[in-house]
Coordinates of C-alpha atoms in Angstrom, one line a residue:
X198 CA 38.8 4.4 -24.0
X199 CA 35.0 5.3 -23.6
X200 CA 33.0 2.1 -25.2
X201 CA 30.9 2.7 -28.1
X202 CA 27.0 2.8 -27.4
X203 CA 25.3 -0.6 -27.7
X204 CA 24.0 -1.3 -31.1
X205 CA 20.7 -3.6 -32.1
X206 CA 23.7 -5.3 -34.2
X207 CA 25.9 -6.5 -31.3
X208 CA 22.9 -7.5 -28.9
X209 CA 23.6 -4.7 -26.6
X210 CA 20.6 -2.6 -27.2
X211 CA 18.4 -5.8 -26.5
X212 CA 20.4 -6.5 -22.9
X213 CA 20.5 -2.7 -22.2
X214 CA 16.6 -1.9 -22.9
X215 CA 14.8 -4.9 -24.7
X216 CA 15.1 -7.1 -21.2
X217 CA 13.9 -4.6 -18.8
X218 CA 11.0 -3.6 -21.1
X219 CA 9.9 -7.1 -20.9
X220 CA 9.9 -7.1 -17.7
X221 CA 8.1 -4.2 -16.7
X222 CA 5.1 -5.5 -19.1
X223 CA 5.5 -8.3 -17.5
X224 CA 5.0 -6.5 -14.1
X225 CA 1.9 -4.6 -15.6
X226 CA 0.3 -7.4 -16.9
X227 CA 0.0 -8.9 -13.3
X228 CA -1.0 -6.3 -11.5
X229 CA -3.3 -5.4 -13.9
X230 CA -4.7 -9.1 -14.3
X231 CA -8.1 -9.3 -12.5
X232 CA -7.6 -5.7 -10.9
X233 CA -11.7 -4.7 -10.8
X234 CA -12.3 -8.2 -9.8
X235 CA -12.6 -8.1 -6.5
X236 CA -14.8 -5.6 -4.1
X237 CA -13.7 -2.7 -2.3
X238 CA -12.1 -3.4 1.3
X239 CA -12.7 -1.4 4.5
X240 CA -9.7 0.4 4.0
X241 CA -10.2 1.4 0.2
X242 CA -13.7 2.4 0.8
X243 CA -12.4 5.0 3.4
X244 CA -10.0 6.3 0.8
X245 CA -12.8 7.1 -1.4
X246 CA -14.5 8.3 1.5
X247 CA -12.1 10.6 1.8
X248 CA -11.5 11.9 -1.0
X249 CA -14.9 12.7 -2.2
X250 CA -14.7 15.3 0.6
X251 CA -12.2 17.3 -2.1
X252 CA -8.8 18.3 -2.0
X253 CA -9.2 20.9 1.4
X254 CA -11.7 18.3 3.0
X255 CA -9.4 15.0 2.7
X256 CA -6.2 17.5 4.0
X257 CA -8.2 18.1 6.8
X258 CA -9.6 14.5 7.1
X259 CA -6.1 13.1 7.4
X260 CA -5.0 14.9 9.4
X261 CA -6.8 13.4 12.0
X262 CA -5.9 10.5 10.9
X263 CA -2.8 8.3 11.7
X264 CA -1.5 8.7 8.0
X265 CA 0.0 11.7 5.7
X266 CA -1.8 13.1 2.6
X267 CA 0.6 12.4 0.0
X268 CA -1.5 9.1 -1.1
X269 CA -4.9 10.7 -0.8
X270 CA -4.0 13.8 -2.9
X271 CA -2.9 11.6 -5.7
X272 CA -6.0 9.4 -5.4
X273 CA -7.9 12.6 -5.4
X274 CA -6.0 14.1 -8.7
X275 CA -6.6 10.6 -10.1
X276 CA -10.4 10.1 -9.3
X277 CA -11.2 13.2 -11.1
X278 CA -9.1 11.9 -14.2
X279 CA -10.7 8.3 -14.4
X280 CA -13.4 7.5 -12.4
X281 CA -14.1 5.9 -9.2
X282 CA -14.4 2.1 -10.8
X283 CA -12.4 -0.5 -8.8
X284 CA -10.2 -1.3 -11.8
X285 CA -9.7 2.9 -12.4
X286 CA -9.0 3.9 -8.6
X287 CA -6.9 0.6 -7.9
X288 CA -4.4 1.1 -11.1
X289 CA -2.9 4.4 -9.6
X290 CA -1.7 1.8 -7.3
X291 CA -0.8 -0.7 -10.3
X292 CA 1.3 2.1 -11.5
X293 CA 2.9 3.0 -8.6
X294 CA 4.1 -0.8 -9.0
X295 CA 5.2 -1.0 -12.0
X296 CA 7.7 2.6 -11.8
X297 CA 8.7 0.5 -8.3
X298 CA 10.3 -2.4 -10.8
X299 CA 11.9 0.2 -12.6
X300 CA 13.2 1.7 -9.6
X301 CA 14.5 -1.8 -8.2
X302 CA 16.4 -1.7 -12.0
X303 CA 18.0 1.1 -11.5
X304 CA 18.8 0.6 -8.1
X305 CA 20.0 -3.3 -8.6
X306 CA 22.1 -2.0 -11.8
X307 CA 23.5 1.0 -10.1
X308 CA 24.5 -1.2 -7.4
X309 CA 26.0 -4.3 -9.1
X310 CA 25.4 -4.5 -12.4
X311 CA 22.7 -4.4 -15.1
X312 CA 22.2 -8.6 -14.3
X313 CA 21.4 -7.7 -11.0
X314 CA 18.9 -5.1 -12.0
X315 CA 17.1 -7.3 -14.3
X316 CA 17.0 -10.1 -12.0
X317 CA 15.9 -7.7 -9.1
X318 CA 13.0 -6.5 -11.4
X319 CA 12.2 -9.7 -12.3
X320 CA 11.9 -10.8 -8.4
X321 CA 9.9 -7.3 -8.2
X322 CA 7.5 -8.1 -11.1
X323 CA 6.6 -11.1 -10.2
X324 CA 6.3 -11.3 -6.4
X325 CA 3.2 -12.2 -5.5
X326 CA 3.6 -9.5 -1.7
X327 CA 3.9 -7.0 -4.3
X328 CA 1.5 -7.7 -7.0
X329 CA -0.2 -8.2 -3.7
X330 CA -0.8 -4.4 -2.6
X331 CA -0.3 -3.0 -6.2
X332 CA -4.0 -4.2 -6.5
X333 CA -4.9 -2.7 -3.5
X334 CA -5.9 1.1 -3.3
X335 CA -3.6 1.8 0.0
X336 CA -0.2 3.9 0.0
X337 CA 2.6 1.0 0.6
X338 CA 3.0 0.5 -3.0
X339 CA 3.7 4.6 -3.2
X340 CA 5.7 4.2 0.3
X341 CA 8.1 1.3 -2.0
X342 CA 8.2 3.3 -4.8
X343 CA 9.4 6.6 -3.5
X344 CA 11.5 4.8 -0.9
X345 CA 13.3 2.9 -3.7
X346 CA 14.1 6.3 -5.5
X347 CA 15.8 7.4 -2.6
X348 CA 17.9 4.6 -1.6
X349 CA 19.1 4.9 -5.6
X350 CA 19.9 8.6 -5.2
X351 CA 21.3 8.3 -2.2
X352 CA 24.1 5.7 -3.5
X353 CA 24.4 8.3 -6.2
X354 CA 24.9 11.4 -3.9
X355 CA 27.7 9.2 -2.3
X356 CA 29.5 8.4 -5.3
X357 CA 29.1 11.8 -6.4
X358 CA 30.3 12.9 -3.0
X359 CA 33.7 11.1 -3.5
X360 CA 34.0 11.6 -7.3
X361 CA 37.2 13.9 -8.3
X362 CA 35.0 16.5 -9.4
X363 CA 32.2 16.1 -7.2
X364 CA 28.9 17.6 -8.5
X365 CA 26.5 16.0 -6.2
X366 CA 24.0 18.6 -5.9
X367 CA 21.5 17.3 -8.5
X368 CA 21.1 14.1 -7.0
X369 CA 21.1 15.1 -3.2
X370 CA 17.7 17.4 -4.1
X371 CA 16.1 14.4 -5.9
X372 CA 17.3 12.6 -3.0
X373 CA 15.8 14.4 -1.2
X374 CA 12.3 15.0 -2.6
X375 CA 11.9 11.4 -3.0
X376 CA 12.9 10.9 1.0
X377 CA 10.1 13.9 1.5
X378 CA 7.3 12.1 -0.6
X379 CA 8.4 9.1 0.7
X380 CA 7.8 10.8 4.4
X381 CA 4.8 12.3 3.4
X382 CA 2.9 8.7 2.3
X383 CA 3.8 7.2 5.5
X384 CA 5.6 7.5 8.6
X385 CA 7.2 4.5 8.9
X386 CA 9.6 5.6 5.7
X387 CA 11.6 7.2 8.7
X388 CA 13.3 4.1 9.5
X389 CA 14.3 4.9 6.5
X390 CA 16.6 8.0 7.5
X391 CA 18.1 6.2 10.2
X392 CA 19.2 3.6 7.8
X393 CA 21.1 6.4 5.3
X394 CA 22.3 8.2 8.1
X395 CA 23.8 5.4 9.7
X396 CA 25.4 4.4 7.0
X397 CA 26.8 8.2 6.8
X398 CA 28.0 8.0 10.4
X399 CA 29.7 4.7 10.0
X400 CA 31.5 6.1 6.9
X401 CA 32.4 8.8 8.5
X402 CA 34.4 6.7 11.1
X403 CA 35.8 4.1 8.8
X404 CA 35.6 5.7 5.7
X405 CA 35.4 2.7 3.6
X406 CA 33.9 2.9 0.3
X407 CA 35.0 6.1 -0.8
X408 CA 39.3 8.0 -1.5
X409 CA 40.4 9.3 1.6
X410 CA 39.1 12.0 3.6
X411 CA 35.8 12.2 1.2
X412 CA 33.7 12.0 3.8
X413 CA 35.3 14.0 6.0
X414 CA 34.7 18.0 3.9
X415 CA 32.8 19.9 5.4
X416 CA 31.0 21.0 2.3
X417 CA 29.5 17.3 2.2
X418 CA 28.8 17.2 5.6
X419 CA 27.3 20.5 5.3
X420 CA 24.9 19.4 2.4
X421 CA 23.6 16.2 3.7
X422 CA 23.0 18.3 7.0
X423 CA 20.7 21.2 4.7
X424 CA 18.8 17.9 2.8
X425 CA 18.1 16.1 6.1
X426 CA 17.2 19.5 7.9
X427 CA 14.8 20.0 4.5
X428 CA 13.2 16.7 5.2
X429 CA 12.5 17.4 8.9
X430 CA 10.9 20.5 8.0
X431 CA 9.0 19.7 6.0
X432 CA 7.5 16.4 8.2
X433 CA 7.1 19.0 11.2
X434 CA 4.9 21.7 8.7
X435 CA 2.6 18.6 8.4
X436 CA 2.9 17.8 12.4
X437 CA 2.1 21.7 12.9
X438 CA -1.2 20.9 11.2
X439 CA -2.2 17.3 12.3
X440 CA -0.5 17.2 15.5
X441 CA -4.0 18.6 17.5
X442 CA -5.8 16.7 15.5
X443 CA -4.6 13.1 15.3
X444 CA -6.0 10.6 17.4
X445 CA -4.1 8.2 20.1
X446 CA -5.7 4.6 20.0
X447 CA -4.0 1.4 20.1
X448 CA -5.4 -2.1 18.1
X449 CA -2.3 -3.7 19.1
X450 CA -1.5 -7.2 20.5
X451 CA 2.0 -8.6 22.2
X452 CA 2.9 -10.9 18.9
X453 CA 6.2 -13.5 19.2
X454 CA 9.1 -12.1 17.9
X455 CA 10.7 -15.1 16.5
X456 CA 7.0 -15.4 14.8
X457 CA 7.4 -12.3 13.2
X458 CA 10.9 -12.7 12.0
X459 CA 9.3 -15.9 10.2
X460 CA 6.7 -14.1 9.3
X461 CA 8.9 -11.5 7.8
X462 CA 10.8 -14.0 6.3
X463 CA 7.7 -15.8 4.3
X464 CA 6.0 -12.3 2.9
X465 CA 9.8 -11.2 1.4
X466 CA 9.8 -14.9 -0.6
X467 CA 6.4 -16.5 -1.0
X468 CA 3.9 -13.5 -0.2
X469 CA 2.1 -15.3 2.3
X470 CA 0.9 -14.2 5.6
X471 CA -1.5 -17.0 7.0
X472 CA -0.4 -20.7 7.8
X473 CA 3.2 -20.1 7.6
X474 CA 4.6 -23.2 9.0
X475 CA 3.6 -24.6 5.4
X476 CA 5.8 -22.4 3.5
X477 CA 9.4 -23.0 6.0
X478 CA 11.1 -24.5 3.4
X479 CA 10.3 -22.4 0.7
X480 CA 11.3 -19.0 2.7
X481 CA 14.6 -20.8 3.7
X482 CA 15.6 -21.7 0.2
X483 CA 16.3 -17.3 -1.2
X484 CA 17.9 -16.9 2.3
X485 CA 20.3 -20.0 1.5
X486 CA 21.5 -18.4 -2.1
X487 CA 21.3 -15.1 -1.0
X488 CA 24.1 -16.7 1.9
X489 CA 25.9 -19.0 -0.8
X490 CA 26.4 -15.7 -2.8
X491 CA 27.4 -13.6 -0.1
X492 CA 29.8 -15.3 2.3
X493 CA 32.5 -16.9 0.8
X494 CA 32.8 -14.0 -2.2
X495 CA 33.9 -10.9 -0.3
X496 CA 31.1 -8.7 -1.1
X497 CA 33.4 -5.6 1.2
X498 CA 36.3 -5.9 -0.3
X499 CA 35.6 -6.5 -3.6
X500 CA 35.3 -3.4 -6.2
X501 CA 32.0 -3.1 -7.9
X502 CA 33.3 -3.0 -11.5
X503 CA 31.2 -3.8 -14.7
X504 CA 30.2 -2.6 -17.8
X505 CA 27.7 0.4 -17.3
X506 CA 27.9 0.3 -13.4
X507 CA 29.3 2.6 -10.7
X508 CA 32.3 4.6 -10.5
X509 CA 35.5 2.5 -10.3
X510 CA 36.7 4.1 -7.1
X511 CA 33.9 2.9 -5.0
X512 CA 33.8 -0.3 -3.7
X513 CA 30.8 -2.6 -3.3
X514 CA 30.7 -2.9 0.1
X515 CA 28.6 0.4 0.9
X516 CA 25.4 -0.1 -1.8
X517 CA 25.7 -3.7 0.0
X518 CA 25.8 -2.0 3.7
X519 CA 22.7 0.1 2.7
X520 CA 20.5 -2.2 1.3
X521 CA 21.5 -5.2 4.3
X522 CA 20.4 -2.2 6.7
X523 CA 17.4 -1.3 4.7
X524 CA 16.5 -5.2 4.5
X525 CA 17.0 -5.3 8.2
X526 CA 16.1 -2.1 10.3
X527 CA 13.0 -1.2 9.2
X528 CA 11.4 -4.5 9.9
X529 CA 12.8 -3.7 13.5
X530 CA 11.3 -0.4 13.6
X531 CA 7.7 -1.7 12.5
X532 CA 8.0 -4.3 15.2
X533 CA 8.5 -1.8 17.4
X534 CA 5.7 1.0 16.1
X535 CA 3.5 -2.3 17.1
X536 CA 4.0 -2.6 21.0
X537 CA 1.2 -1.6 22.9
X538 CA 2.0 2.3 24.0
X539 CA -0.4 5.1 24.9
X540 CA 1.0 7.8 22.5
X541 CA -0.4 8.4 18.9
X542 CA -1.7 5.2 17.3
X543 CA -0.9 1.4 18.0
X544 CA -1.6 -1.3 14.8
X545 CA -1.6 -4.7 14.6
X546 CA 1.3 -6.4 13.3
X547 CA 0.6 -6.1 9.4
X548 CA 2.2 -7.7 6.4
X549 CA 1.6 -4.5 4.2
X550 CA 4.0 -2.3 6.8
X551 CA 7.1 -4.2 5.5
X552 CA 6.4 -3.8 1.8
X553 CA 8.5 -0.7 1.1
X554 CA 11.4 -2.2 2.2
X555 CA 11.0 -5.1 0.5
X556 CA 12.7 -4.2 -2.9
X557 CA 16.4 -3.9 -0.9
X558 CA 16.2 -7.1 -0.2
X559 CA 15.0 -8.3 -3.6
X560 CA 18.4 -6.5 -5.3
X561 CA 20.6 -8.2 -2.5
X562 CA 18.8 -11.3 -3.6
X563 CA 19.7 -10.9 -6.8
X564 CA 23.1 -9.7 -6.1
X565 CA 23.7 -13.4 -4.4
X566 CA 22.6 -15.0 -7.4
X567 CA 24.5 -13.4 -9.7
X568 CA 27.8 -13.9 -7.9
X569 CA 27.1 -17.4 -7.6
X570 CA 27.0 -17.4 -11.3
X571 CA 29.8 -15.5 -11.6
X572 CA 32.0 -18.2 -9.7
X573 CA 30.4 -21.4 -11.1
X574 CA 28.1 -20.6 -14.3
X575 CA 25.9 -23.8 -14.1
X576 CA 24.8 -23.4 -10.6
X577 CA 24.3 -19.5 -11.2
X578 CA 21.3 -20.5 -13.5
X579 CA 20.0 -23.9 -11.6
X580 CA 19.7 -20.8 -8.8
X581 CA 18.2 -17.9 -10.5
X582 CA 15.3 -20.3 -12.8
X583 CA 14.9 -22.1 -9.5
X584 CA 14.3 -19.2 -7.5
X585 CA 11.7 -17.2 -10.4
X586 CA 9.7 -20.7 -10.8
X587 CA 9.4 -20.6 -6.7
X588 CA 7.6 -17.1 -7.5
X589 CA 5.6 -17.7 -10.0
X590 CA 4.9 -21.5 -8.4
X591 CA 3.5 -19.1 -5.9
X592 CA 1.7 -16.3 -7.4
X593 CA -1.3 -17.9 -8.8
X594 CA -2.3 -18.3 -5.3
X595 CA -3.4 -14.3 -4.7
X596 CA -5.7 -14.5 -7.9
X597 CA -8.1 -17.2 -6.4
X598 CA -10.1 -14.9 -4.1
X599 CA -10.2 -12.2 -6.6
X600 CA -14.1 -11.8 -7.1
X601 CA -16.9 -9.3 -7.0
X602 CA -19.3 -10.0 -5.1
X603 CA -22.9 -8.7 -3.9
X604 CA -22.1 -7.6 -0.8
X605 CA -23.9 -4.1 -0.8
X606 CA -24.7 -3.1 -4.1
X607 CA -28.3 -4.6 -4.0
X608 CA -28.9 -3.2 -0.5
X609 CA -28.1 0.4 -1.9
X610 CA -30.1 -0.4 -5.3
X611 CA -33.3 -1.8 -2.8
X612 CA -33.1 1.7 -1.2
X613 CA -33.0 3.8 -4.5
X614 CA -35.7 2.2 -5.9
X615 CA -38.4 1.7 -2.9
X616 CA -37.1 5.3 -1.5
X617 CA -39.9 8.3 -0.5
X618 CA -39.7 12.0 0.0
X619 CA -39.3 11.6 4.2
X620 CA -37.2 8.4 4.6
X621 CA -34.3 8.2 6.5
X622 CA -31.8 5.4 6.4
X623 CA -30.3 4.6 9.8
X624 CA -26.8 2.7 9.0
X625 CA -26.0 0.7 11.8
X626 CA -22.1 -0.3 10.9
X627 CA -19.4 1.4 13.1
X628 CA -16.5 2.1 11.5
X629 CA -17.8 -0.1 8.4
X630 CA -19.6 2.8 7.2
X631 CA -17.8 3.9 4.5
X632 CA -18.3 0.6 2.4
X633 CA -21.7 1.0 2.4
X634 CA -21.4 5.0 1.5
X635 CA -18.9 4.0 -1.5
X636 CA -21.6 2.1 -3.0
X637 CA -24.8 4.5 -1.7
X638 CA -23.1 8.3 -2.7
X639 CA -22.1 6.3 -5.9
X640 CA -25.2 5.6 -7.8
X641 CA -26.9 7.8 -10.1
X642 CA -29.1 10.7 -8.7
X643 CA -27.4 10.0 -5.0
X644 CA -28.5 13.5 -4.0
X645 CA -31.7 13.0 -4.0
X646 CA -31.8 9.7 -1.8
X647 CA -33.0 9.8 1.7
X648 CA -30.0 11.6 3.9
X649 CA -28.0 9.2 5.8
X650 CA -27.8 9.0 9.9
X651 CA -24.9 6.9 11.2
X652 CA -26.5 4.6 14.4
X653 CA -24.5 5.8 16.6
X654 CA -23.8 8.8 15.7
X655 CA -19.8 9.0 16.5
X656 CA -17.9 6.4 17.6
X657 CA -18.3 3.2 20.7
X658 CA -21.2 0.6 21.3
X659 CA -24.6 1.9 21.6
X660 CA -26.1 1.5 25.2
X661 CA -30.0 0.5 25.4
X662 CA -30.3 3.7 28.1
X663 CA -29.2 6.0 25.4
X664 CA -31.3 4.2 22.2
X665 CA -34.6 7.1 22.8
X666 CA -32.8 10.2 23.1
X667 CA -31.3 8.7 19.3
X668 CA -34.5 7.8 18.3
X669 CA -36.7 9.8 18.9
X670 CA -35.7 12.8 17.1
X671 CA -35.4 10.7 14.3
X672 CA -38.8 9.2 13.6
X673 CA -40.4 12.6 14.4
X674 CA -38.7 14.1 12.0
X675 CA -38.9 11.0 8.9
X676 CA -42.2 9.9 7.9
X677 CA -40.8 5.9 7.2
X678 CA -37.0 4.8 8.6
X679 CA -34.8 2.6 7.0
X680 CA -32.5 0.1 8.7
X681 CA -29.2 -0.7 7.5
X682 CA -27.6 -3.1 9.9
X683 CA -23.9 -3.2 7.9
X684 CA -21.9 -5.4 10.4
X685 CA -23.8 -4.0 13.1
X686 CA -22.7 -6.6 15.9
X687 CA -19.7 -4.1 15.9
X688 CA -22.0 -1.3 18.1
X689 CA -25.4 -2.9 18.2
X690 CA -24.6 -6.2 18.7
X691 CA -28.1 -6.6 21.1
X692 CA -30.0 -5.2 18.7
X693 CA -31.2 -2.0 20.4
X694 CA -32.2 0.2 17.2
X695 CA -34.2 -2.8 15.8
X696 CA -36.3 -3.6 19.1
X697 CA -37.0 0.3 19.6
X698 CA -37.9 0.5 15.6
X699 CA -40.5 -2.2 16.3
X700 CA -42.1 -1.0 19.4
X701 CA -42.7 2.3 17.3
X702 CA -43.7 0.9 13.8
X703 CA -44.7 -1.9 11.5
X704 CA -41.4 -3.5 10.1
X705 CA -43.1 -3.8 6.2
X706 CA -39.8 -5.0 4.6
X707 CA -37.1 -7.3 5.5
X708 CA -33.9 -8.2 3.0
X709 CA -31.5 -10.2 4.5
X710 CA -27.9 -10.3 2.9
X711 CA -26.1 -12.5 4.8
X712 CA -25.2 -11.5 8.5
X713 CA -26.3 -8.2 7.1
X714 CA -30.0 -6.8 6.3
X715 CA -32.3 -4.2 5.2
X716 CA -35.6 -3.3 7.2
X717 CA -38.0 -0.5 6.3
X718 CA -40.0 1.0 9.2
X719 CA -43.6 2.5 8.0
X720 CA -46.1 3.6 10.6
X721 CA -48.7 3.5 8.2
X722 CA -47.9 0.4 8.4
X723 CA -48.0 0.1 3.6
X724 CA -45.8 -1.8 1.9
X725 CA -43.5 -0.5 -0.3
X726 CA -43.4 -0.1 -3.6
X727 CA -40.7 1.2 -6.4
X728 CA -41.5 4.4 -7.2
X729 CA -38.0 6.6 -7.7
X730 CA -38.7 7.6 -11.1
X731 CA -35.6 8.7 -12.0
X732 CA -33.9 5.3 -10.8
X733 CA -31.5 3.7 -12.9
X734 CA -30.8 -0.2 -13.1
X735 CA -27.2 -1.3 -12.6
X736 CA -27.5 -3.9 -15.6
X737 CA -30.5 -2.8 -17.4
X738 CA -32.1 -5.5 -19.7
X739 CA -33.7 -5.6 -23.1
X740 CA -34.2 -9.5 -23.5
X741 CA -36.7 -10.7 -26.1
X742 CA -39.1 -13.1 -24.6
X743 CA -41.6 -15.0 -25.9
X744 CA -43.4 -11.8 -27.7
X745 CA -42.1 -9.4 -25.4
X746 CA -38.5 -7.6 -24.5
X747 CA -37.7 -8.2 -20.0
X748 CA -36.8 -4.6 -19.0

């Protein structure tokens, strides 16, 4: 007999919808909490960068780069919508994180059970590794999201494939869209693929999980080979077009393995990455439930049946396979994409590379948790309040460094407002240049400002032989030259520009902002003075003083 639909009467409407409301405004609450508060990174600065060069330009752009566009043509659609404020740019990414705790729902409810979605959302809402980058304007968040989706379809296709009247055709193109987009934001989703296909091959050997001989149609087989020959085709149309273009650098280090399983270990339950040894205990403690649930309970053999959950003739033990995998693999495959190799580019170990895959392991999380409850009640709930507290015991933690500060802004504002038909500004930074174009191309009349020369002009350390042939040009062609040495020790660490500046002209203003300054250059040897008429104040005043107003 089909159950009735839950009513507000019988509390089923408030399990069904009222609880994972909550918990997604929960989730957007956090990552919106303090969002504009702190400045614009390297990386987030180059975004902007990038996409200020329009939709063709940042195609192009990336595609030298080491990532694909799907990221930087939603930041682009979404900086022309809202603005290019911290708080606006960073909540596509907020977003991004709070459909990911939806996703984790579905996927945990799907899976196991509606308790094992909420309780997997909850873990996703609240964990500070992904409040973490959903306040950061980077793809991972994206990567999570759309990775999530297609783990969820993916269990879906199955069941669909092994259903008595199979219609499996909706979700295998969702599938694989998501798998696409999920492609398309970053590379490392592959390990993705291998995951789902594995779990395909081993099925196909064993066939557990699904009636006899499901697997083994070729009509499946045949439409799971179309989606994944869809996906390929569509990564190698973006590979046509990068390929020549993407550089082949490495920034990598040999890093302990054992350190980064640890590592792994501490970002997936406390969200830290620095001074790990601190935080043994409290990565141990998920990793003990999560084996307390799982071992002595039969996860395999046991069939996944609940109220609202999966189709009785599958059995739990492939959703658990896939996510284990999931949990597992990919942090293999990043370790991997981080030895030290001379083809395409080499990173550093980072914690933001194991983000997408984190969600799996949050639903098997909660899966454990909920079977312990399900075989002794008390120490069910002693586990899951335990385990939330140690999140949010946590969390507090990322919000303390979350504040704007000065770091450019009156450097760019010094510029506008002393500036002089003929000036140059020389920007002496390195790669660091786009933080201080983010701020500079931002401010009110930017295209009228002195043009900008990067010192050098492409990449490497600047060489005192080669300092004239630079120079030269340059002051013959500005009447005064500004000097903005933005973490210059990174290719002018002797200070070449500076001493070949002051053989050639008065230095008649000096602004120092920490490790960074601001010099102006003037052969004439005046002083400046503020004379952009047009400029605009960032905070403009009207304070009654004495008998006055400050302006």
């Amino acid at each position: 007999m089909t159950p009735s639909p839950p009513t507000r009467a019988d509390g089923g409407w408030l399990r069904r919808y009222g609880l994972p409301a909550a918990i997604l405004l929960v989730g957007l609450a956090l990552r919106l909490y303090r969002l504009g508060d702190a400045n614009l990174w390297w990386d987030e600065a180059l975004a902007v960068w990038g996409v200020r060069k329009g939709l063709r330009g940042v195609t192009l752009w990336t595609a030298s780069d080491v990532h694909p566009p799907l990221y930087f043509w939603s930041l682009w659609a979404w900086t022309r919508l809202v603005g290019e404020s911290a708080f606006a740019m960073r909540a596509l990414s907020a977003g991004a994180g709070v459909l990911t705790v939806a996703a984790t729902y579905r996927l945990g409810a799907y899976a196991a059970g509606r308790r094992v979605g909420a309780l997997a959302a909850l873990l996703t809402a609240t964990a500070r590794f992904h409040v973490w980058w959903s306040q950061e304007m980077r793809m991972y968040v994206l990567a999570g999201l759309l990775g999530t989706l297609s783990l969820s379809l993916f269990l879906r296709w199955l069941d669909a494939e092994g259903a008595a009247k199979p219609r499996p055709w909706r979700p295998l193109l969702l599938y694989t869209l998501a798998t696409m987009g999920a492609l398309y934001t970053i590379f490392l989703m592959g390990a993705l693929l291998l995951v789902q296909n594995l779990v395909v091959a081993m099925a196909l050997v064993r066939r557990h999980g699904w009636r006899p001989r499901a697997l083994w149609r070729a009509p499946m087989m045949g439409r799971w080979i179309v989606s994944q020959g869809a996906i390929a085709l569509s990564v190698a149309a973006w590979l046509a077009l990068s390929w020549g273009r993407m550089r082949t650098w490495s920034v990598a280090e040999p890093f302990d393995p054992f350190l980064y399983v640890r590592l792994y270990a501490t970002l997936l339950t406390t969200g830290i990455s620095v001074d790990i040894d601190q935080y043994t205990a409290a990565a141990l403690y998920p990793f003990l439930l999560l084996a307390i649930g799982a071992a002595p309970l039969g996860w395999r053999s046991e069939t996944a049946t609940h109220r609202g959950g999966v189709s009785p003739h599958r059995r739990i033990g492939i959703p658990v396979l896939t996510l284990g995998l999931t949990a597992v693999l990919p942090a293999g495959a990043v370790y991997l994409a981080t030895i030290p190799r001379g083809l395409f580019y080499t990173p550093h170990v980072e914690a933001r590379y194991l983000l997408p895959f984190a969600p799996a392991f949050w639903v098997l999380l909660a899966w454990g948790v909920i079977r312990i409850g399900e075989r002794w009640r008390l120490a069910g709930r002693v586990a899951g309040v335990t385990l939330v507290a140690l999140w949010l015991i946590v969390l507090p933690g990322h919000y303390a460094g979350r504040a704007a500060r000065d770091d450019l802004r009156t450097m760019v504002r010094a510029i506008a407002a002393q500036a002089e038909p003929g000036d140059a500004v020389l920007l002496s930074s390195g790669g660091r240049y786009p933080l201080f174009l983010h701020y500079y191309d931002g401010l009110p009349g930017a295209e009228a400002l002195p043009p900008v020369v990067r010192i050098p002009p492409g990449e490497g350390m600047l060489e005192e032989d080669g300092v004239d042939a630079v120079m030269a040009p340059l002051a013959t062609q500005h009447e005064r030259l500004w000097l903005a040495e933005v973490e210059a020790h990174l290719t002018d660490p002797e200070g070449h520009v500076r001493r070949w500046l002051e053989a050639h002209a008065p230095e008649v203003l000096t602004l120092p902002f920490g490790h960074n300054a601001l010099r102006l250059y003037d052969p004439a040897g005046q002083a400046p003075r503020f004379c952009a008429a047009a400029y605009t104040p960032q905070y403009p005043l009207d304070v009654p003083i004495a008998d006055g107003h400050l302006r």
